[in-house]
């Protein structure tokens, strides 16, 4: 009977040792998984911050593009006005040149 108890005791000790090994193995795996999860969360936080920064940059660039488009539109309107004035001055110049071409026939009186 004592011998049977000793065998049972040894068997139980072996089971405890095996269970401790399994427990240690799971603790190691759990630590690895926790580290992996922490690293992945850090990556996510980094990319979320980067994405937020890029969204802000995009918003700023979009506003600059709108501002530049408005300025370009104003400059084009101003350019059209200048072209109109240039045409008007060209027409005046041509009409003055045609008058000057015949001025030797009818000299102007100088006062």
mmCIF file of C-alpha atoms in Angstrom:
data_model
loop_
_atom_site.group_PDB
_atom_site.id
_atom_site.type_symbol
_atom_site.label_atom_id
_atom_site.label_comp_id
_atom_site.label_asym_id
_atom_site.label_seq_id
_atom_site.Cartn_x
_atom_site.Cartn_y
_atom_site.Cartn_z
ATOM 1 C CA UNK A 1 0.000 0.000 0.000
ATOM 2 C CA UNK A 2 2.812 2.389 0.857
ATOM 3 C CA UNK A 3 4.491 1.491 -2.385
ATOM 4 C CA UNK A 4 1.330 2.316 -4.318
ATOM 5 C CA UNK A 5 1.128 5.673 -2.552
ATOM 6 C CA UNK A 6 4.740 6.375 -3.447
ATOM 7 C CA UNK A 7 4.060 5.565 -7.103
ATOM 8 C CA UNK A 8 0.988 7.800 -7.067
ATOM 9 C CA UNK A 9 2.988 10.538 -5.375
ATOM 10 C CA UNK A 10 5.753 10.277 -8.004
ATOM 11 C CA UNK A 11 3.184 10.310 -10.787
ATOM 12 C CA UNK A 12 1.556 13.391 -9.293
ATOM 13 C CA UNK A 13 4.952 15.095 -8.962
ATOM 14 C CA UNK A 14 5.614 14.394 -12.653
ATOM 15 C CA UNK A 15 2.194 15.801 -13.574
ATOM 16 C CA UNK A 16 2.930 18.900 -11.490
ATOM 17 C CA UNK A 17 6.304 19.320 -13.245
ATOM 18 C CA UNK A 18 4.695 18.874 -16.662
ATOM 19 C CA UNK A 19 1.921 21.293 -15.734
ATOM 20 C CA UNK A 20 4.544 23.803 -14.564
ATOM 21 C CA UNK A 21 6.404 23.429 -17.866
ATOM 22 C CA UNK A 22 3.170 23.969 -19.795
ATOM 23 C CA UNK A 23 2.331 26.921 -17.559
ATOM 24 C CA UNK A 24 5.775 28.441 -18.143
ATOM 25 C CA UNK A 25 5.439 27.837 -21.879
ATOM 26 C CA UNK A 26 2.048 29.613 -21.898
ATOM 27 C CA UNK A 27 3.457 32.477 -19.829
ATOM 28 C CA UNK A 28 6.281 32.918 -22.335
ATOM 29 C CA UNK A 29 3.841 32.785 -25.245
ATOM 30 C CA UNK A 30 1.520 35.221 -23.477
ATOM 31 C CA UNK A 31 4.413 37.629 -22.881
ATOM 32 C CA UNK A 32 5.356 37.402 -26.586
ATOM 33 C CA UNK A 33 1.760 38.028 -27.638
ATOM 34 C CA UNK A 34 1.418 40.962 -25.240
ATOM 35 C CA UNK A 35 4.636 42.487 -26.621
ATOM 36 C CA UNK A 36 3.405 41.911 -30.185
ATOM 37 C CA UNK A 37 0.038 43.504 -29.399
ATOM 38 C CA UNK A 38 1.743 46.493 -27.729
ATOM 39 C CA UNK A 39 3.992 46.966 -30.788
ATOM 40 C CA UNK A 40 1.016 46.751 -33.139
ATOM 41 C CA UNK A 41 -0.897 49.308 -31.057
ATOM 42 C CA UNK A 42 2.117 51.618 -31.193
ATOM 43 C CA UNK A 43 2.251 51.217 -34.979
ATOM 44 C CA UNK A 44 -1.458 51.984 -35.223
ATOM 45 C CA UNK A 45 -1.031 55.099 -33.058
ATOM 46 C CA UNK A 46 1.912 56.210 -35.196
ATOM 47 C CA UNK A 47 0.009 55.781 -38.465
ATOM 48 C CA UNK A 48 -3.116 57.430 -37.046
ATOM 49 C CA UNK A 49 -0.998 60.431 -36.061
ATOM 50 C CA UNK A 50 0.701 60.436 -39.463
ATOM 51 C CA UNK A 51 -2.691 60.209 -41.176
ATOM 52 C CA UNK A 52 -4.018 63.090 -39.078
ATOM 53 C CA UNK A 53 -0.957 65.165 -39.962
ATOM 54 C CA UNK A 54 -1.402 64.368 -43.662
ATOM 55 C CA UNK A 55 -5.095 65.285 -43.482
ATOM 56 C CA UNK A 56 -4.179 68.626 -41.911
ATOM 57 C CA UNK A 57 -1.517 69.204 -44.569
ATOM 58 C CA UNK A 58 -4.003 68.300 -47.309
ATOM 59 C CA UNK A 59 -6.538 70.714 -45.828
ATOM 60 C CA UNK A 60 -3.939 73.501 -45.735
ATOM 61 C CA UNK A 61 -2.868 72.774 -49.312
ATOM 62 C CA UNK A 62 -6.496 72.702 -50.456
ATOM 63 C CA UNK A 63 -7.071 76.130 -48.919
ATOM 64 C CA UNK A 64 -3.900 77.434 -50.593
ATOM 65 C CA UNK A 65 -5.064 76.068 -53.949
ATOM 66 C CA UNK A 66 -8.431 77.797 -53.514
ATOM 67 C CA UNK A 67 -6.664 81.053 -52.620
ATOM 68 C CA UNK A 68 -4.308 80.754 -55.593
ATOM 69 C CA UNK A 69 -7.218 79.990 -57.924
ATOM 70 C CA UNK A 70 -9.020 83.103 -56.689
ATOM 71 C CA UNK A 71 -5.883 85.195 -57.207
ATOM 72 C CA UNK A 72 -5.398 83.686 -60.666
ATOM 73 C CA UNK A 73 -8.994 84.526 -61.557
ATOM 74 C CA UNK A 74 -8.484 88.142 -60.431
ATOM 75 C CA UNK A 75 -5.223 88.356 -62.371
ATOM 76 C CA UNK A 76 -6.952 87.047 -65.520
ATOM 77 C CA UNK A 77 -9.703 89.646 -65.166
ATOM 78 C CA UNK A 78 -7.056 92.334 -64.727
ATOM 79 C CA UNK A 79 -5.171 90.967 -67.738
ATOM 80 C CA UNK A 80 -8.372 91.145 -69.822
ATOM 81 C CA UNK A 81 -8.845 94.772 -68.781
ATOM 82 C CA UNK A 82 -5.234 95.541 -69.702
ATOM 83 C CA UNK A 83 -5.661 93.870 -73.100
ATOM 84 C CA UNK A 84 -8.781 95.974 -73.643
ATOM 85 C CA UNK A 85 -6.872 99.166 -72.777
ATOM 86 C CA UNK A 86 -3.979 98.110 -75.041
ATOM 87 C CA UNK A 87 -6.405 97.555 -77.936
ATOM 88 C CA UNK A 88 -7.990 100.919 -77.269
ATOM 89 C CA UNK A 89 -4.568 102.629 -77.194
ATOM 90 C CA UNK A 90 -3.533 100.793 -80.393
ATOM 91 C CA UNK A 91 -6.692 101.997 -82.120
ATOM 92 C CA UNK A 92 -6.045 105.543 -80.955
ATOM 93 C CA UNK A 93 -2.426 105.335 -82.049
ATOM 94 C CA UNK A 94 -3.431 104.054 -85.487
ATOM 95 C CA UNK A 95 -6.022 106.804 -85.884
ATOM 96 C CA UNK A 96 -3.435 109.431 -84.783
ATOM 97 C CA UNK A 97 -0.872 107.982 -87.225
ATOM 98 C CA UNK A 98 -3.371 108.174 -90.044
ATOM 99 C CA UNK A 99 -4.106 111.804 -89.121
ATOM 100 C CA UNK A 100 -0.350 112.510 -88.901
ATOM 101 C CA UNK A 101 0.173 110.930 -92.311
ATOM 102 C CA UNK A 102 -1.955 113.670 -93.857
ATOM 103 C CA UNK A 103 -0.841 116.475 -91.533
ATOM 104 C CA UNK A 104 1.708 117.794 -94.036
ATOM 105 C CA UNK A 105 -1.204 118.545 -96.347
ATOM 106 C CA UNK A 106 -3.039 120.555 -93.707
ATOM 107 C CA UNK A 107 -0.515 121.940 -91.226
ATOM 108 C CA UNK A 108 -1.884 122.599 -87.764
ATOM 109 C CA UNK A 109 -1.849 126.016 -86.329
ATOM 110 C CA UNK A 110 0.488 126.322 -83.345
ATOM 111 C CA UNK A 111 -0.619 128.855 -80.782
#
